[in-house]
Amino acid sequence: MRLSRYFLPVLKENPAEAQIVSHRYMLRAGMIKQQQAGIYSWLPLGFRVLRRIEQIVHEEQVRAGHIPLLMPTLQPADLWRESGRYDDYGEEMLRITDRHKREMLYGPTNEEMITDIFRAHVESYKSLPLTLYHIQWKFRDEVRPRFGVMRGREFLMKDGYNFDIDYDSAIHAYNRHMVSYLKTYERMGLQAIPMRAASGPIGGDNTHEFLVLASTGESEVFYDSAITDLKFGDRVVDYDNRDECAAIVREWTTPYARTDETHDVSVFHTIPAERQKTSRGIEVGQIFYFGTKYSEPMGAVVVNDKGERVPVHMGSHGIGVSRLLGAIIEASHDDKGIIWPEGVTPFPVGIVNLKQGDGAADAACEAIEKALLAKGLEPLYDDRDDRAGAKFATMDLIGLPWRITVGPRGLAAGKVELTSRRTGESEEMSPEAAVARIAEIYAGV
Ligand code: ATP
Ligand code: MG
């Protein structure tokens, strides 16, 4: 992409309405535009990151054996009357009436609708286990939408639902979700710690929230610092293997980690004092097992291997896709701007031409761009006729993890400069070597 032809409405001034750094940088980097309180347009740069996050979520869900579908944003009120949640959900639910006076709502979550799909099509235990998920916009009429995409009213969520014949099988689904989430967040360059949580309006006894530690987080959390040493890394998991998944879950749930709702001081104080940590956290996901809470009232029943009709055991599992952009920036930035982890960056690398219009510099930039494209890596090439300082400031603000700087002086010696956004360190090398290095970095992403 050539910056001269792109749409990147960068702001020079700090927007007054932004209270936290991620919101400030998302506005300044031209990633989002607020349209109403808690409702945003995703401008091209923000949209690229959003798509990238969605893609990682999809890949890891499919790897875990979960099946994507797409349900609508608008749902009939009657479905929610069946579960009893139409009245319970309260003012957060946006209720709409159509021209025929039919009551509808903009879905805040999809337990009822997925249960409706299931009961219409599944009759036998032989069709189980089954986990269906989608990535779809949700609406919750939050009292205080704030912090940009972090607490929006309209927001993008991945929500998945498992259907299992019994408790043990449903707990395996729960474990599979925890394992796949650990891997998902790590691919985004995040450490999200599973913490024992309280259940809220979704219901259920077994639930963990995934929290990213950040001073601007809305939750208060308590944990054993040993948990922050755990890494998922390159493990290859057999998601059908119950023991293997359970062992990984045990690894992450043994060290103490709880939100303020489930915090137990007496247990916390059994951890060695130097490992007792209190912090703020951003909730980027939550998993629940809730048994037959929806299947029973809504008649999601299958015939088991003894010929009996039994309600299925269910759970639901959410990832805050749009909130993740804010969480990643909160966890990865400096005073110049965002620092995208390679896994989610909108462009893998930026090319800065120090002297636009100089024949050799222009040709070298174009050759680098072409070579990167041939490797499936689309660079953002700053081909504007602007000062080097201004170009660097833009690249630093939008946070591409790597920058290739090309100028006539370096080229005379056959060199360009490769700079890491994270460390600020630069290295001179040939254009070919820079391209090869970028390709090597992204080969493992
Ligand atoms: P919160 O406690 O932050 O209000 P929640 O527990 O009500 O969130 P869930 O029903 O667990 O939310 O939804 C799954 C995920 O969706 C959350 O973990 C969070 O990452 C994201 N999410 C929830 N509400 C919002 C919102 N208003 N804006 C952006 N993301 C949200
Ligand atoms: Mg939650």
Tab-separated table of C-alpha atoms and ligand atoms in Angstrom:
chain	number	residue	atom	x	y	z
A	1	MET	CA	0.000	0.000	0.000
A	2	ARG	CA	1.269	3.446	-0.928
A	3	LEU	CA	0.640	5.971	1.816
A	4	SER	CA	0.002	8.716	-0.758
A	5	ARG	CA	-3.053	6.775	-1.937
A	6	TYR	CA	-4.175	5.362	1.403
A	7	PHE	CA	-6.726	6.773	3.818
A	8	LEU	CA	-4.880	7.375	7.058
A	9	PRO	CA	-6.357	10.437	8.775
A	10	VAL	CA	-3.682	10.905	11.454
A	11	LEU	CA	-4.395	13.544	14.136
A	12	LYS	CA	-1.626	15.883	15.279
A	13	GLU	CA	-3.264	16.892	18.553
A	14	ASN	CA	-4.275	14.680	21.440
A	15	PRO	CA	-8.054	14.281	21.350
A	16	ALA	CA	-9.489	15.736	24.552
A	17	GLU	CA	-12.131	13.031	24.978
A	18	ALA	CA	-9.642	10.168	25.255
A	19	GLN	CA	-8.806	9.294	28.856
A	20	ILE	CA	-6.602	6.279	28.259
A	21	VAL	CA	-3.641	5.711	25.996
A	22	SER	CA	-5.211	3.086	23.706
A	23	HIS	CA	-8.187	5.314	22.945
A	24	ARG	CA	-5.882	8.278	22.350
A	25	TYR	CA	-3.623	6.372	19.962
A	26	MET	CA	-6.494	4.721	18.091
A	27	LEU	CA	-7.961	8.158	17.373
A	28	ARG	CA	-4.600	9.760	16.589
A	29	ALA	CA	-3.538	6.914	14.288
A	30	GLY	CA	-6.772	7.264	12.313
A	31	MET	CA	-8.031	3.795	13.234
A	32	ILE	CA	-11.538	4.619	14.436
A	33	LYS	CA	-14.055	7.429	14.395
A	34	GLN	CA	-16.753	7.749	17.003
A	35	GLN	CA	-20.235	8.046	15.484
A	36	GLN	CA	-22.270	8.043	18.695
A	37	ALA	CA	-21.378	7.242	22.299
A	38	GLY	CA	-19.831	3.755	22.221
A	39	ILE	CA	-20.384	3.276	18.471
A	40	TYR	CA	-17.460	3.496	16.071
A	41	SER	CA	-16.594	3.395	12.423
A	42	TRP	CA	-13.525	1.309	11.749
A	43	LEU	CA	-11.253	3.302	9.469
A	44	PRO	CA	-8.934	1.356	7.144
A	45	LEU	CA	-5.987	0.963	9.524
A	46	GLY	CA	-8.182	-0.086	12.460
A	47	PHE	CA	-10.184	-2.373	10.207
A	48	ARG	CA	-7.016	-4.200	9.136
A	49	VAL	CA	-6.112	-4.954	12.757
A	50	LEU	CA	-9.682	-5.988	13.555
A	51	ARG	CA	-9.642	-8.420	10.609
A	52	ARG	CA	-6.271	-9.771	11.705
A	53	ILE	CA	-7.562	-10.454	15.225
A	54	GLU	CA	-10.667	-12.131	13.798
A	55	GLN	CA	-8.489	-14.324	11.609
A	56	ILE	CA	-6.382	-15.537	14.537
A	57	VAL	CA	-9.552	-16.276	16.515
A	58	HIS	CA	-10.994	-18.252	13.586
A	59	GLU	CA	-7.799	-20.224	13.025
A	60	GLU	CA	-7.525	-21.286	16.650
A	61	GLN	CA	-11.214	-22.134	16.972
A	62	VAL	CA	-11.150	-24.293	13.869
A	63	ARG	CA	-7.962	-25.944	15.112
A	64	ALA	CA	-9.815	-26.862	18.322
A	65	GLY	CA	-12.564	-28.511	16.257
A	66	HIS	CA	-15.145	-25.742	16.592
A	67	ILE	CA	-17.384	-24.868	13.665
A	68	PRO	CA	-18.052	-21.315	12.400
A	69	LEU	CA	-21.497	-20.112	11.358
A	70	LEU	CA	-23.171	-16.700	11.386
A	71	MET	CA	-26.288	-15.688	13.268
A	72	PRO	CA	-28.064	-12.339	12.756
A	73	THR	CA	-27.685	-9.301	15.009
A	74	LEU	CA	-31.462	-8.881	15.365
A	75	GLN	CA	-33.332	-11.494	17.363
A	76	PRO	CA	-37.013	-12.060	18.174
A	77	ALA	CA	-38.055	-11.171	21.741
A	78	ASP	CA	-40.087	-14.384	22.028
A	79	LEU	CA	-36.973	-16.524	21.946
A	80	TRP	CA	-35.681	-14.678	24.991
A	81	ARG	CA	-39.017	-15.088	26.763
A	82	GLU	CA	-38.502	-18.850	26.564
A	83	SER	CA	-35.339	-18.672	28.644
A	84	GLY	CA	-36.765	-16.005	30.939
A	85	ARG	CA	-33.986	-13.572	30.062
A	86	TYR	CA	-36.109	-11.052	28.144
A	87	ASP	CA	-37.157	-9.421	31.391
A	88	ASP	CA	-33.997	-10.246	33.343
A	89	TYR	CA	-31.583	-8.567	30.951
A	90	GLY	CA	-32.829	-5.087	31.805
A	91	GLU	CA	-31.812	-1.777	30.316
A	92	GLU	CA	-28.648	-3.036	28.645
A	93	MET	CA	-30.802	-4.704	25.999
A	94	LEU	CA	-31.698	-2.586	22.990
A	95	ARG	CA	-35.326	-3.387	22.209
A	96	ILE	CA	-36.813	-2.620	18.802
A	97	THR	CA	-40.311	-2.935	17.334
A	98	ASP	CA	-40.761	-3.506	13.602
A	99	ARG	CA	-43.594	-2.148	11.357
A	100	HIS	CA	-45.784	-5.148	12.210
A	101	LYS	CA	-45.336	-4.401	15.917
A	102	ARG	CA	-43.181	-7.466	16.377
A	103	GLU	CA	-40.772	-7.152	19.267
A	104	MET	CA	-37.125	-7.657	18.505
A	105	LEU	CA	-33.811	-6.941	20.114
A	106	TYR	CA	-30.247	-6.326	19.007
A	107	GLY	CA	-28.450	-9.373	20.392
A	108	PRO	CA	-26.194	-8.811	23.411
A	109	THR	CA	-25.237	-12.535	23.203
A	110	ASN	CA	-26.662	-15.629	21.467
A	111	GLU	CA	-27.394	-18.501	23.887
A	112	GLU	CA	-31.109	-18.539	23.007
A	113	MET	CA	-30.651	-18.365	19.254
A	114	ILE	CA	-28.014	-21.082	19.083
A	115	THR	CA	-30.190	-23.290	21.299
A	116	ASP	CA	-33.041	-22.697	18.856
A	117	ILE	CA	-30.849	-23.766	15.931
A	118	PHE	CA	-29.698	-26.828	17.814
A	119	ARG	CA	-33.162	-28.019	18.825
A	120	ALA	CA	-34.436	-27.634	15.261
A	121	HIS	CA	-31.792	-29.918	13.781
A	122	VAL	CA	-30.184	-32.239	16.321
A	123	GLU	CA	-31.957	-35.266	17.730
A	124	SER	CA	-29.401	-37.859	18.685
A	125	TYR	CA	-26.372	-38.125	20.942
A	126	LYS	CA	-24.592	-39.409	17.834
A	127	SER	CA	-24.405	-35.811	16.533
A	128	LEU	CA	-22.480	-34.782	19.659
A	129	PRO	CA	-20.142	-33.310	20.723
A	130	LEU	CA	-20.820	-30.126	18.784
A	131	THR	CA	-19.393	-26.640	19.204
A	132	LEU	CA	-20.638	-23.812	16.998
A	133	TYR	CA	-19.357	-20.258	17.100
A	134	HIS	CA	-19.576	-16.976	15.279
A	135	ILE	CA	-17.923	-13.575	15.232
A	136	GLN	CA	-20.694	-11.024	15.137
A	137	TRP	CA	-21.562	-7.509	16.332
A	138	LYS	CA	-23.284	-7.259	19.678
A	139	PHE	CA	-25.135	-4.389	21.270
A	140	ARG	CA	-25.280	-3.659	24.977
A	141	ASP	CA	-26.635	-0.312	26.032
A	142	GLU	CA	-23.868	0.250	28.563
A	143	VAL	CA	-24.614	3.022	31.077
A	144	ARG	CA	-21.143	4.424	30.688
A	145	PRO	CA	-19.559	3.566	27.344
A	146	ARG	CA	-15.961	4.724	27.621
A	147	PHE	CA	-12.329	4.142	26.821
A	148	GLY	CA	-13.050	3.893	23.093
A	149	VAL	CA	-13.536	0.347	21.799
A	150	MET	CA	-12.768	-1.008	25.241
A	151	ARG	CA	-16.297	-0.467	26.527
A	152	GLY	CA	-18.418	0.210	23.495
A	153	ARG	CA	-22.138	-0.227	23.058
A	154	GLU	CA	-21.770	-1.888	19.666
A	155	PHE	CA	-18.816	-4.265	19.773
A	156	LEU	CA	-17.500	-7.322	17.975
A	157	MET	CA	-17.446	-10.574	19.884
A	158	LYS	CA	-16.581	-14.144	19.155
A	159	ASP	CA	-19.111	-16.305	20.939
A	160	GLY	CA	-19.089	-20.077	20.859
A	161	TYR	CA	-21.482	-22.617	22.289
A	162	ASN	CA	-20.840	-26.256	23.067
A	163	PHE	CA	-23.462	-29.021	23.131
A	164	ASP	CA	-22.505	-32.195	24.939
A	165	ILE	CA	-24.222	-35.344	26.130
A	166	ASP	CA	-23.000	-35.203	29.734
A	167	TYR	CA	-21.036	-33.252	32.301
A	168	ASP	CA	-17.652	-34.853	31.536
A	169	SER	CA	-17.918	-34.177	27.853
A	170	ALA	CA	-19.008	-30.564	28.510
A	171	ILE	CA	-16.040	-30.059	30.827
A	172	HIS	CA	-13.782	-31.286	28.048
A	173	ALA	CA	-15.354	-28.600	25.827
A	174	TYR	CA	-14.662	-26.061	28.585
A	175	ASN	CA	-11.039	-27.191	28.763
A	176	ARG	CA	-10.665	-27.116	24.988
A	177	HIS	CA	-11.825	-23.523	25.016
A	178	MET	CA	-9.407	-22.546	27.733
A	179	VAL	CA	-6.503	-24.136	25.880
A	180	SER	CA	-7.446	-22.594	22.527
A	181	TYR	CA	-7.869	-19.183	24.160
A	182	LEU	CA	-4.424	-19.350	25.762
A	183	LYS	CA	-2.946	-19.986	22.330
A	184	THR	CA	-5.141	-17.324	20.676
A	185	TYR	CA	-4.040	-14.538	23.014
A	186	GLU	CA	-0.402	-15.550	22.855
A	187	ARG	CA	-0.479	-15.317	19.058
A	188	MET	CA	-1.666	-11.732	19.510
A	189	GLY	CA	1.377	-10.991	21.643
A	190	LEU	CA	-0.715	-10.860	24.796
A	191	GLN	CA	-0.529	-12.491	28.150
A	192	ALA	CA	-4.155	-13.072	29.188
A	193	ILE	CA	-4.428	-14.841	32.522
A	194	PRO	CA	-7.402	-17.130	33.193
A	195	MET	CA	-8.917	-16.111	36.514
A	196	ARG	CA	-11.710	-17.659	38.471
A	197	ALA	CA	-14.714	-15.392	38.088
A	198	ALA	CA	-18.310	-14.930	39.176
A	199	SER	CA	-20.932	-15.888	36.638
A	200	GLY	CA	-23.242	-12.862	36.062
A	201	PRO	CA	-26.313	-12.942	33.775
A	202	ILE	CA	-25.087	-15.794	31.525
A	203	GLY	CA	-25.340	-18.183	34.506
A	204	GLY	CA	-23.328	-21.228	35.549
A	205	ASP	CA	-20.876	-22.337	38.225
A	206	ASN	CA	-17.753	-22.962	36.205
A	207	THR	CA	-16.329	-19.843	34.713
A	208	HIS	CA	-12.994	-18.183	34.048
A	209	GLU	CA	-12.288	-14.719	32.745
A	210	PHE	CA	-9.128	-13.973	30.757
A	211	LEU	CA	-7.447	-10.806	31.936
A	212	VAL	CA	-4.677	-8.703	30.493
A	213	LEU	CA	-2.793	-6.920	33.258
A	214	ALA	CA	-2.893	-3.145	32.727
A	215	SER	CA	-3.196	-0.207	35.087
A	216	THR	CA	-6.189	1.087	33.107
A	217	GLY	CA	-8.143	-2.177	33.464
A	218	GLU	CA	-11.586	-2.007	35.011
A	219	SER	CA	-11.268	-5.177	37.110
A	220	GLU	CA	-9.281	-5.635	40.291
A	221	VAL	CA	-7.331	-8.880	40.218
A	222	PHE	CA	-5.272	-10.952	42.665
A	223	TYR	CA	-2.748	-13.535	41.536
A	224	ASP	CA	0.310	-15.585	42.275
A	225	SER	CA	3.146	-14.112	40.177
A	226	ALA	CA	4.137	-17.709	39.247
A	227	ILE	CA	1.304	-17.705	36.721
A	228	THR	CA	2.946	-14.946	34.695
A	229	ASP	CA	5.889	-17.271	33.974
A	230	LEU	CA	3.702	-19.764	32.122
A	231	LYS	CA	4.049	-19.832	28.340
A	232	PHE	CA	1.960	-21.748	25.852
A	233	GLY	CA	4.664	-21.556	23.190
A	234	ASP	CA	4.755	-23.944	20.246
A	235	ARG	CA	2.903	-26.849	21.865
A	236	VAL	CA	0.888	-28.887	19.429
A	237	VAL	CA	-2.264	-29.961	21.212
A	238	ASP	CA	-4.489	-32.897	20.383
A	239	TYR	CA	-7.827	-31.247	21.139
A	240	ASP	CA	-9.604	-34.615	21.228
A	241	ASN	CA	-7.383	-35.800	24.039
A	242	ARG	CA	-9.241	-35.063	27.268
A	243	ASP	CA	-6.289	-35.727	29.561
A	244	GLU	CA	-3.949	-33.538	27.555
A	245	CYS	CA	-6.380	-30.589	27.600
A	246	ALA	CA	-7.158	-31.117	31.289
A	247	ALA	CA	-3.451	-31.124	32.124
A	248	ILE	CA	-2.924	-27.767	30.406
A	249	VAL	CA	-5.936	-26.331	32.226
A	250	ARG	CA	-4.515	-27.617	35.531
A	251	GLU	CA	-1.195	-25.937	34.758
A	252	TRP	CA	-2.914	-22.557	34.351
A	253	THR	CA	-5.520	-22.873	37.084
A	254	THR	CA	-3.320	-24.175	39.894
A	255	PRO	CA	-1.561	-20.871	40.701
A	256	TYR	CA	-3.945	-18.499	42.460
A	257	ALA	CA	-5.598	-16.012	40.063
A	258	ARG	CA	-8.979	-14.481	40.809
A	259	THR	CA	-11.021	-11.371	40.187
A	260	ASP	CA	-12.306	-9.338	43.140
A	261	GLU	CA	-15.646	-11.159	42.927
A	262	THR	CA	-14.146	-14.540	43.836
A	263	HIS	CA	-11.072	-13.341	45.741
A	264	ASP	CA	-10.491	-15.214	49.007
A	265	VAL	CA	-7.992	-13.486	51.286
A	266	SER	CA	-7.336	-16.558	53.425
A	267	VAL	CA	-6.298	-18.637	50.402
A	268	PHE	CA	-4.358	-15.735	48.868
A	269	HIS	CA	-2.277	-15.407	52.028
A	270	THR	CA	-1.049	-18.991	51.760
A	271	ILE	CA	1.046	-17.904	48.718
A	272	PRO	CA	4.611	-16.793	49.591
A	273	ALA	CA	4.364	-13.054	50.317
A	274	GLU	CA	6.694	-11.966	47.509
A	275	ARG	CA	4.481	-13.739	44.967
A	276	GLN	CA	1.177	-12.171	46.110
A	277	LYS	CA	0.250	-9.631	43.441
A	278	THR	CA	-2.641	-7.235	43.081
A	279	SER	CA	-3.243	-5.372	39.867
A	280	ARG	CA	-5.850	-4.071	37.456
A	281	GLY	CA	-6.909	-6.158	34.496
A	282	ILE	CA	-8.797	-5.864	31.195
A	283	GLU	CA	-11.261	-8.692	30.567
A	284	VAL	CA	-10.669	-9.952	27.031
A	285	GLY	CA	-12.656	-13.172	27.245
A	286	GLN	CA	-14.730	-15.451	29.395
A	287	ILE	CA	-15.725	-19.120	29.311
A	288	PHE	CA	-18.712	-20.688	31.074
A	289	TYR	CA	-20.125	-24.104	31.732
A	290	PHE	CA	-23.806	-23.734	32.578
A	291	GLY	CA	-25.202	-27.245	32.135
A	292	THR	CA	-28.867	-27.406	31.173
A	293	LYS	CA	-29.790	-23.805	32.033
A	294	TYR	CA	-30.988	-23.116	28.456
A	295	SER	CA	-31.490	-26.614	27.059
A	296	GLU	CA	-34.068	-27.535	29.697
A	297	PRO	CA	-36.505	-24.603	29.383
A	298	MET	CA	-35.998	-24.402	25.610
A	299	GLY	CA	-36.286	-28.119	24.897
A	300	ALA	CA	-32.825	-28.758	23.453
A	301	VAL	CA	-33.076	-32.485	24.012
A	302	VAL	CA	-31.380	-35.482	22.382
A	303	VAL	CA	-31.900	-39.213	22.586
A	304	ASN	CA	-29.018	-40.847	24.484
A	305	ASP	CA	-27.516	-44.316	23.977
A	306	LYS	CA	-30.193	-45.831	26.245
A	307	GLY	CA	-33.008	-44.357	24.179
A	308	GLU	CA	-33.870	-41.696	26.812
A	309	ARG	CA	-34.551	-38.057	25.938
A	310	VAL	CA	-32.140	-35.838	27.866
A	311	PRO	CA	-31.363	-32.100	27.793
A	312	VAL	CA	-27.873	-31.343	26.500
A	313	HIS	CA	-25.088	-29.847	28.604
A	314	MET	CA	-23.948	-26.503	27.334
A	315	GLY	CA	-21.404	-23.779	27.830
A	316	SER	CA	-20.635	-20.466	26.164
A	317	HIS	CA	-17.306	-18.904	25.422
A	318	GLY	CA	-16.612	-15.314	24.426
A	319	ILE	CA	-13.681	-13.282	23.169
A	320	GLY	CA	-13.918	-9.492	23.006
A	321	VAL	CA	-12.579	-9.072	19.474
A	322	SER	CA	-12.934	-5.286	19.206
A	323	ARG	CA	-11.916	-4.736	22.851
A	324	LEU	CA	-8.700	-6.627	22.102
A	325	LEU	CA	-7.385	-3.746	19.976
A	326	GLY	CA	-7.521	-1.502	23.017
A	327	ALA	CA	-6.093	-4.176	25.303
A	328	ILE	CA	-3.158	-4.876	22.985
A	329	ILE	CA	-2.314	-1.166	22.768
A	330	GLU	CA	-2.585	-0.757	26.554
A	331	ALA	CA	-0.076	-3.604	26.869
A	332	SER	CA	2.216	-2.506	24.022
A	333	HIS	CA	3.022	1.165	23.411
A	334	ASP	CA	5.479	3.902	24.309
A	335	ASP	CA	5.329	7.692	24.335
A	336	LYS	CA	5.642	7.838	20.539
A	337	GLY	CA	2.757	5.549	19.750
A	338	ILE	CA	1.568	2.000	19.340
A	339	ILE	CA	3.922	-0.996	19.095
A	340	TRP	CA	2.009	-3.770	17.326
A	341	PRO	CA	3.006	-7.340	18.023
A	342	GLU	CA	3.825	-9.083	14.705
A	343	GLY	CA	0.739	-11.294	15.000
A	344	VAL	CA	-1.759	-8.457	14.673
A	345	THR	CA	0.056	-5.601	12.972
A	346	PRO	CA	-1.915	-3.881	10.188
A	347	PHE	CA	1.141	-4.050	7.902
A	348	PRO	CA	4.185	-6.203	8.604
A	349	VAL	CA	6.665	-3.452	7.752
A	350	GLY	CA	6.828	0.181	6.729
A	351	ILE	CA	9.091	1.544	4.006
A	352	VAL	CA	10.276	5.117	4.453
A	353	ASN	CA	11.733	6.868	1.445
A	354	LEU	CA	13.975	9.633	2.763
A	355	LYS	CA	14.122	11.419	-0.574
A	356	GLN	CA	11.008	10.976	-2.638
A	357	GLY	CA	11.721	11.912	-6.233
A	358	ASP	CA	15.326	10.721	-6.117
A	359	GLY	CA	15.569	8.149	-8.904
A	360	ALA	CA	17.688	5.607	-7.011
A	361	ALA	CA	15.705	5.911	-3.765
A	362	ASP	CA	12.354	5.585	-5.526
A	363	ALA	CA	13.542	2.559	-7.518
A	364	ALA	CA	14.952	0.845	-4.426
A	365	CYS	CA	11.726	1.398	-2.451
A	366	GLU	CA	9.653	0.012	-5.292
A	367	ALA	CA	11.912	-3.035	-5.626
A	368	ILE	CA	11.648	-3.723	-1.878
A	369	GLU	CA	7.880	-3.306	-2.033
A	370	LYS	CA	7.670	-5.738	-4.944
A	371	ALA	CA	9.933	-8.314	-3.301
A	372	LEU	CA	7.881	-8.208	-0.082
A	373	LEU	CA	4.607	-8.537	-1.992
A	374	ALA	CA	6.028	-11.569	-3.800
A	375	LYS	CA	6.512	-13.141	-0.356
A	376	GLY	CA	2.908	-12.401	0.604
A	377	LEU	CA	3.861	-9.500	2.874
A	378	GLU	CA	2.196	-6.187	2.096
A	379	PRO	CA	4.298	-3.236	3.249
A	380	LEU	CA	3.044	0.288	3.900
A	381	TYR	CA	5.284	2.441	1.718
A	382	ASP	CA	5.480	6.101	2.759
A	383	ASP	CA	5.969	7.616	-0.686
A	384	ARG	CA	4.808	11.089	0.281
A	385	ASP	CA	6.977	14.103	-0.409
A	386	ASP	CA	7.496	14.947	3.252
A	387	ARG	CA	10.269	15.508	5.809
A	388	ALA	CA	11.993	12.398	7.166
A	389	GLY	CA	11.062	13.436	10.724
A	390	ALA	CA	7.376	13.611	9.875
A	391	LYS	CA	7.499	10.225	8.161
A	392	PHE	CA	9.221	8.629	11.158
A	393	ALA	CA	6.681	10.183	13.535
A	394	THR	CA	3.797	8.686	11.545
A	395	MET	CA	5.420	5.249	11.425
A	396	ASP	CA	6.104	5.374	15.168
A	397	LEU	CA	2.539	6.449	15.928
A	398	ILE	CA	0.871	3.724	13.862
A	399	GLY	CA	3.271	1.214	15.371
A	400	LEU	CA	4.404	-1.111	12.568
A	401	PRO	CA	6.943	-3.413	14.249
A	402	TRP	CA	9.567	-2.983	11.507
A	403	ARG	CA	10.702	-0.127	9.298
A	404	ILE	CA	12.979	-0.153	6.274
A	405	THR	CA	14.506	3.265	5.680
A	406	VAL	CA	15.848	4.030	2.239
A	407	GLY	CA	17.941	7.091	1.329
A	408	PRO	CA	20.371	8.113	-1.400
A	409	ARG	CA	23.367	8.167	0.949
A	410	GLY	CA	22.890	4.615	2.211
A	411	LEU	CA	22.054	3.334	-1.247
A	412	ALA	CA	25.365	4.660	-2.567
A	413	ALA	CA	26.959	2.059	-0.252
A	414	GLY	CA	24.346	-0.545	-1.197
A	415	LYS	CA	22.602	-0.290	2.187
A	416	VAL	CA	19.204	0.370	3.690
A	417	GLU	CA	18.341	0.489	7.364
A	418	LEU	CA	16.128	-2.006	9.192
A	419	THR	CA	14.704	-0.663	12.455
A	420	SER	CA	12.774	-2.402	15.213
A	421	ARG	CA	9.906	-0.309	16.558
A	422	ARG	CA	10.121	-2.092	19.917
A	423	THR	CA	13.826	-1.642	20.656
A	424	GLY	CA	14.541	1.304	18.378
A	425	GLU	CA	17.670	-0.540	17.219
A	426	SER	CA	18.726	-0.161	13.591
A	427	GLU	CA	20.912	-2.296	11.411
A	428	GLU	CA	22.343	-1.520	7.971
A	429	MET	CA	22.108	-4.186	5.312
A	430	SER	CA	21.422	-4.696	1.627
A	431	PRO	CA	17.808	-4.295	0.460
A	432	GLU	CA	17.719	-8.045	-0.317
A	433	ALA	CA	18.906	-8.919	3.190
A	434	ALA	CA	16.249	-6.628	4.714
A	435	VAL	CA	13.512	-8.346	2.717
A	436	ALA	CA	14.864	-11.771	3.685
A	437	ARG	CA	14.965	-10.781	7.363
A	438	ILE	CA	11.354	-9.560	7.318
A	439	ALA	CA	10.249	-12.766	5.588
A	440	GLU	CA	12.088	-14.813	8.228
A	441	ILE	CA	10.455	-12.884	11.090
A	442	TYR	CA	6.951	-13.388	9.707
A	443	ALA	CA	7.469	-17.015	8.710
A	444	GLY	CA	6.803	-18.021	12.308
A	445	VAL	CA	3.832	-15.681	12.874
B	1	ATP	P1	-17.766	-6.645	31.197
B	1	ATP	O1	-17.710	-7.272	32.565
B	1	ATP	O2	-16.473	-6.010	30.778
B	1	ATP	O3	-18.960	-5.751	31.028
B	1	ATP	P2	-19.020	-9.029	30.332
B	1	ATP	O4	-18.484	-9.966	31.333
B	1	ATP	O5	-20.384	-8.498	30.499
B	1	ATP	O6	-17.993	-7.824	30.148
B	1	ATP	P3	-19.156	-11.198	28.419
B	1	ATP	O7	-20.602	-11.454	28.348
B	1	ATP	O8	-18.296	-12.105	29.216
B	1	ATP	O9	-18.901	-9.695	28.872
B	1	ATP	O10	-18.620	-11.050	26.899
B	1	ATP	C1	-17.447	-11.658	26.373
B	1	ATP	C2	-16.377	-10.628	26.081
B	1	ATP	O11	-16.854	-9.557	25.285
B	1	ATP	C3	-15.841	-9.958	27.323
B	1	ATP	O12	-14.855	-10.761	27.936
B	1	ATP	C4	-15.250	-8.686	26.767
B	1	ATP	O13	-13.942	-8.907	26.298
B	1	ATP	C5	-16.144	-8.367	25.591
B	1	ATP	N1	-17.080	-7.271	25.938
B	1	ATP	C6	-18.108	-7.322	26.800
B	1	ATP	N2	-18.743	-6.135	26.876
B	1	ATP	C7	-18.085	-5.305	26.029
B	1	ATP	C8	-18.251	-3.947	25.651
B	1	ATP	N3	-19.222	-3.202	26.159
B	1	ATP	N4	-17.395	-3.416	24.740
B	1	ATP	C9	-16.401	-4.180	24.206
B	1	ATP	N5	-16.208	-5.458	24.526
B	1	ATP	C10	-17.025	-6.029	25.415
B	2	MG	MG	-17.491	-11.529	31.081
